[in-house]
JSON list of C-alpha atoms in Angstrom, two decimals:
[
{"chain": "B", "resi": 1, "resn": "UNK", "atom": "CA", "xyz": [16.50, 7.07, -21.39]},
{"chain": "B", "resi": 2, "resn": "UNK", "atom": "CA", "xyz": [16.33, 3.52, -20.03]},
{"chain": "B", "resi": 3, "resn": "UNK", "atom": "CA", "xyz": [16.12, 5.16, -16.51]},
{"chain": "B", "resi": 4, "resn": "UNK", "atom": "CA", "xyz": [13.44, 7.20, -17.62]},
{"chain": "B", "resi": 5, "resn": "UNK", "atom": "CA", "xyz": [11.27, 4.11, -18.21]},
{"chain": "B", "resi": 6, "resn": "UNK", "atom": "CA", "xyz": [12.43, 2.40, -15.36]},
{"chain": "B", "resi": 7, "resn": "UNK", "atom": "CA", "xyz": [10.96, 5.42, -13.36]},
{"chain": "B", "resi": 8, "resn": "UNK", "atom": "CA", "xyz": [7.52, 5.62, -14.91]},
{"chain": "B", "resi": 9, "resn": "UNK", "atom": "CA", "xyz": [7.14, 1.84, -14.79]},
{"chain": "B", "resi": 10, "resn": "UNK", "atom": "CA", "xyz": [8.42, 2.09, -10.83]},
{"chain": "B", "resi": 11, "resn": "UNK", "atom": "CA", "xyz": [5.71, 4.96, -10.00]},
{"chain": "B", "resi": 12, "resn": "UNK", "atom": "CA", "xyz": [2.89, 3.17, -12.30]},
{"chain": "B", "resi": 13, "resn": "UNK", "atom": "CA", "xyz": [3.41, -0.53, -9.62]},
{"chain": "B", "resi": 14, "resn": "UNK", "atom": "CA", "xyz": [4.01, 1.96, -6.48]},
{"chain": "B", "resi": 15, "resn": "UNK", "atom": "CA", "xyz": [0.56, 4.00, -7.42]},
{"chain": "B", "resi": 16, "resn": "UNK", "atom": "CA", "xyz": [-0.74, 0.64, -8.11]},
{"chain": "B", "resi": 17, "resn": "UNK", "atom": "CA", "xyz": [-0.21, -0.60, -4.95]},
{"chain": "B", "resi": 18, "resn": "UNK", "atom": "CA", "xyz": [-0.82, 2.52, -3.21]},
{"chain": "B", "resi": 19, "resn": "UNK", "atom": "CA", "xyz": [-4.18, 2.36, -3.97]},
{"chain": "B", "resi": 20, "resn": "UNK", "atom": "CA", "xyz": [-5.16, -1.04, -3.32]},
{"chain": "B", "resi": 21, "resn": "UNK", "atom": "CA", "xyz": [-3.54, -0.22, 0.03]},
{"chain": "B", "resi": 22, "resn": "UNK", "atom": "CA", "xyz": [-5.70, 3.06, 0.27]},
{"chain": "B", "resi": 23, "resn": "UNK", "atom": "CA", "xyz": [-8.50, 1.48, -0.47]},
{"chain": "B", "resi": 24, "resn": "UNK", "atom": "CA", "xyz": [-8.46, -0.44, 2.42]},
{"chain": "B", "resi": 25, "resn": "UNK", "atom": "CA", "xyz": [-7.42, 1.74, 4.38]},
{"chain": "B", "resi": 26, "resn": "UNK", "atom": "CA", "xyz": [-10.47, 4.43, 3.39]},
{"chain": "B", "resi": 27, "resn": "UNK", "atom": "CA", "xyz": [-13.16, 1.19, 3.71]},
{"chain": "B", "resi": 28, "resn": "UNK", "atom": "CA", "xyz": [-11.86, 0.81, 7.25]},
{"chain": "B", "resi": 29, "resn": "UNK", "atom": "CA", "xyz": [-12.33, 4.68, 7.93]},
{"chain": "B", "resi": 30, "resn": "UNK", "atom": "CA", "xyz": [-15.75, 4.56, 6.65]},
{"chain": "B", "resi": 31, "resn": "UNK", "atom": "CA", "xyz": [-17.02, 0.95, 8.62]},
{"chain": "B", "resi": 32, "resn": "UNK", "atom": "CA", "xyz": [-15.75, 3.24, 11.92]},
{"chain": "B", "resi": 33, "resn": "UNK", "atom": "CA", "xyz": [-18.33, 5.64, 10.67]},
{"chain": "B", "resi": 34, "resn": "UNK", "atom": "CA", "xyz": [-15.81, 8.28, 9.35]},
{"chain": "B", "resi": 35, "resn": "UNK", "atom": "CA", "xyz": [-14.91, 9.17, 13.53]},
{"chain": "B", "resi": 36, "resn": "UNK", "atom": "CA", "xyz": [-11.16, 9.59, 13.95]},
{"chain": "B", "resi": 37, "resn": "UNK", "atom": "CA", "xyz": [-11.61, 8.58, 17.53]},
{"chain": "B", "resi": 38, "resn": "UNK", "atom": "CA", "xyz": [-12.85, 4.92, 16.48]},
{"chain": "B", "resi": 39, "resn": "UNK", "atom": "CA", "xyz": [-10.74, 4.53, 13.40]},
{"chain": "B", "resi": 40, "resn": "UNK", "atom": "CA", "xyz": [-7.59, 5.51, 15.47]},
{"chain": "B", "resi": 41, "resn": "UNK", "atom": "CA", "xyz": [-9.18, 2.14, 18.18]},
{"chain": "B", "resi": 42, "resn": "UNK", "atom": "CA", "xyz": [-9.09, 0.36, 15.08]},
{"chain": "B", "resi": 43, "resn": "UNK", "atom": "CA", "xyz": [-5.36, 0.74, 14.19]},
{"chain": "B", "resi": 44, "resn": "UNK", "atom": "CA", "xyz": [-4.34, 0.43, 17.73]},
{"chain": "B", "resi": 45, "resn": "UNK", "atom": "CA", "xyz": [-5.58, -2.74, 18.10]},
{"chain": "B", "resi": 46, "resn": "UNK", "atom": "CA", "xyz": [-4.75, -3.88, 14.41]},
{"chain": "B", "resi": 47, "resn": "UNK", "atom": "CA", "xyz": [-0.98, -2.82, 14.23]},
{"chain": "B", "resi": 48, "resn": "UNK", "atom": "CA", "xyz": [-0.04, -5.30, 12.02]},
{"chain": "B", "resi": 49, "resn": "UNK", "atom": "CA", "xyz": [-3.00, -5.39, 9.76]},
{"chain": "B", "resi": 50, "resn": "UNK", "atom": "CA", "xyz": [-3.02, -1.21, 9.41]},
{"chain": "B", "resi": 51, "resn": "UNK", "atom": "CA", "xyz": [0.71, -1.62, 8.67]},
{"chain": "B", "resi": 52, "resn": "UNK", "atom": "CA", "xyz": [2.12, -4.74, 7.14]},
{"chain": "B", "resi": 53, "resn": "UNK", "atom": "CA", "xyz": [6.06, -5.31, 8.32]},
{"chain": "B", "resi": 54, "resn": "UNK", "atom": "CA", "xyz": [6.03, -6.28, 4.13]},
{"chain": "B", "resi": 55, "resn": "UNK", "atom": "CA", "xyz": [5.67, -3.01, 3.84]},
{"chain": "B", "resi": 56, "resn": "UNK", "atom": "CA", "xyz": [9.08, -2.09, 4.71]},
{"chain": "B", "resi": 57, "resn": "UNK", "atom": "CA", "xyz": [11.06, -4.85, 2.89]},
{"chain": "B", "resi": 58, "resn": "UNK", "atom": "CA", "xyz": [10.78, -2.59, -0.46]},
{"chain": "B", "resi": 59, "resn": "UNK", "atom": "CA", "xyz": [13.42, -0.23, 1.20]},
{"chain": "B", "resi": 60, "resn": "UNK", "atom": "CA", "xyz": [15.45, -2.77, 0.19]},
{"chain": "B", "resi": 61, "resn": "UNK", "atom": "CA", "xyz": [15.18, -1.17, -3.45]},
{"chain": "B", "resi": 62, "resn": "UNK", "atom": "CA", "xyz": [17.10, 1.97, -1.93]},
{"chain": "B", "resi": 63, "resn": "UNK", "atom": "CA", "xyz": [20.08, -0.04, -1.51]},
{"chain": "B", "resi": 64, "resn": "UNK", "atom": "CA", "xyz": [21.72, 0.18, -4.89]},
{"chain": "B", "resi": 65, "resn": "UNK", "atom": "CA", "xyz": [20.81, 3.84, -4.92]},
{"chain": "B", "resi": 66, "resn": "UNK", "atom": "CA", "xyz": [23.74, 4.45, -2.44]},
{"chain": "B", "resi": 67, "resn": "UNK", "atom": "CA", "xyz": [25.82, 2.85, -4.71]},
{"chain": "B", "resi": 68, "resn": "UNK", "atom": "CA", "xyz": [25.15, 4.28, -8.02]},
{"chain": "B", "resi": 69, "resn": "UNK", "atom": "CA", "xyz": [22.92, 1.60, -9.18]},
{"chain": "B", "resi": 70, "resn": "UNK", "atom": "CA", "xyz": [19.90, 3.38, -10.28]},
{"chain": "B", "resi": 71, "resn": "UNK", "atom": "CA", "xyz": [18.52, 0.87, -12.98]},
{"chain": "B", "resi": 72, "resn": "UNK", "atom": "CA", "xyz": [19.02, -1.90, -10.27]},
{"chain": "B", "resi": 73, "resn": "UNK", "atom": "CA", "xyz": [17.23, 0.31, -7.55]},
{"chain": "B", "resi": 74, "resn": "UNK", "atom": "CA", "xyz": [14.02, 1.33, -9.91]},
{"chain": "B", "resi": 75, "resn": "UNK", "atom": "CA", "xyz": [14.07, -3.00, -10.93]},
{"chain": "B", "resi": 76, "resn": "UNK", "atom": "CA", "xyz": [13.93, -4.06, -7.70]},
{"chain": "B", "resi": 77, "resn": "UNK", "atom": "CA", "xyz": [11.69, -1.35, -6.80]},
{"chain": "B", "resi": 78, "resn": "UNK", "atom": "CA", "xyz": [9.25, -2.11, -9.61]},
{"chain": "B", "resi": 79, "resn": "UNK", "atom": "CA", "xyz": [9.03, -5.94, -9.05]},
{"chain": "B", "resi": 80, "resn": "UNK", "atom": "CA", "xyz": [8.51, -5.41, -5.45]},
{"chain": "B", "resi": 81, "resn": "UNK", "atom": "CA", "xyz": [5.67, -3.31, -5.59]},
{"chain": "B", "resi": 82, "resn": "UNK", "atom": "CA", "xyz": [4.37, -5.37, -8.52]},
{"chain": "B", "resi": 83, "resn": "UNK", "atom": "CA", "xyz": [4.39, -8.26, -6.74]},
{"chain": "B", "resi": 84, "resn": "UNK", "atom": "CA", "xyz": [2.73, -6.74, -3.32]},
{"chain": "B", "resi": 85, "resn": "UNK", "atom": "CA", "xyz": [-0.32, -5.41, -4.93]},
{"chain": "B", "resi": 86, "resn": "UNK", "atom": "CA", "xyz": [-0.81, -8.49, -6.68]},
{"chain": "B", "resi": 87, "resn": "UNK", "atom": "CA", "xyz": [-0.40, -10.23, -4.03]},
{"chain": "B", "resi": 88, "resn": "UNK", "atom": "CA", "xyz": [-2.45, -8.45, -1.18]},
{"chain": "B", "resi": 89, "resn": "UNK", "atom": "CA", "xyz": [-4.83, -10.79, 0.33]},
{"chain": "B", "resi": 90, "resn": "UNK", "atom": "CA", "xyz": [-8.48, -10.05, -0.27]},
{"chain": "B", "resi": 91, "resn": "UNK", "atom": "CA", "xyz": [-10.17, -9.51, 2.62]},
{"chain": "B", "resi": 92, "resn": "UNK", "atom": "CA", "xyz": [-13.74, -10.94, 3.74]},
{"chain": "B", "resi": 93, "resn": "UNK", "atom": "CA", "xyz": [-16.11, -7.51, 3.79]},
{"chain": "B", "resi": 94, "resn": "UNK", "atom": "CA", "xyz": [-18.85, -6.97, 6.19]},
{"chain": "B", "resi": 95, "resn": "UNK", "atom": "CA", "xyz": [-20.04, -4.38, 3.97]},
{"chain": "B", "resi": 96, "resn": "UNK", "atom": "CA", "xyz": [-18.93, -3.50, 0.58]},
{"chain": "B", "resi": 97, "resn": "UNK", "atom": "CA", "xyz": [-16.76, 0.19, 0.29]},
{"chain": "B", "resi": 98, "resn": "UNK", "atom": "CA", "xyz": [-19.18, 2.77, -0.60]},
{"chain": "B", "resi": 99, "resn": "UNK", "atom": "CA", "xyz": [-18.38, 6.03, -2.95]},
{"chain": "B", "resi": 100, "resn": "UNK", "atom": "CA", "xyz": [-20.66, 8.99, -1.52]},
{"chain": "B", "resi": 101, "resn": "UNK", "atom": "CA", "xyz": [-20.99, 12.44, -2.50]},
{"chain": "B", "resi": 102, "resn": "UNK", "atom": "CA", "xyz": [-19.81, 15.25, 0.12]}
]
């Protein structure tokens, strides 16, 4: 039961985070003018801004998994992507993200 909770409240801070990440990532798409060729520039010469090494210090929550610590794993988890979307930097816009209709 516990581990059940510990789940949903792990996927509610990853989703969380995965789309403040997403966003970002989509306004970047659409400043490039939605062409792949220009977007793919932009992450070539923005490595570290497309993908954050931060990024990979929540497979650190997989750890306890390999040892039967579950609870631990989904904590860990949890906190870590808490704390990343809560504290990803806002960046300075050009132009503000715009929602169109296909």
């Amino acid at each position: 039961m516990i581990n059940t909770i510990l789940a949903i409240l792990y996927l509610a801070a990853w989703a969380f985070y995965t789309v403040r990440f997403t966003k970002r990532s989509t306004h970047m798409l659409q400043q490039n003018s939605y062409k792949n060729e220009r977007f793919w520039g932009w992450i070539k010469s923005h490595m570290s801004r497309a993908f954050p090494i931060r990024n990979t210090i929540g497979l650190a929550a997989v750890v306890p998994f390999l040892f039967g610590a579950e609870a631990l794993g989904l904590i860990i988890g949890f906190l870590y992507f808490l704390f990343m979307a809560l504290t990803m930097p806002q960046l300075k816009e050009k132009k503000a993200l715009v929602i169109t209709a296909g």
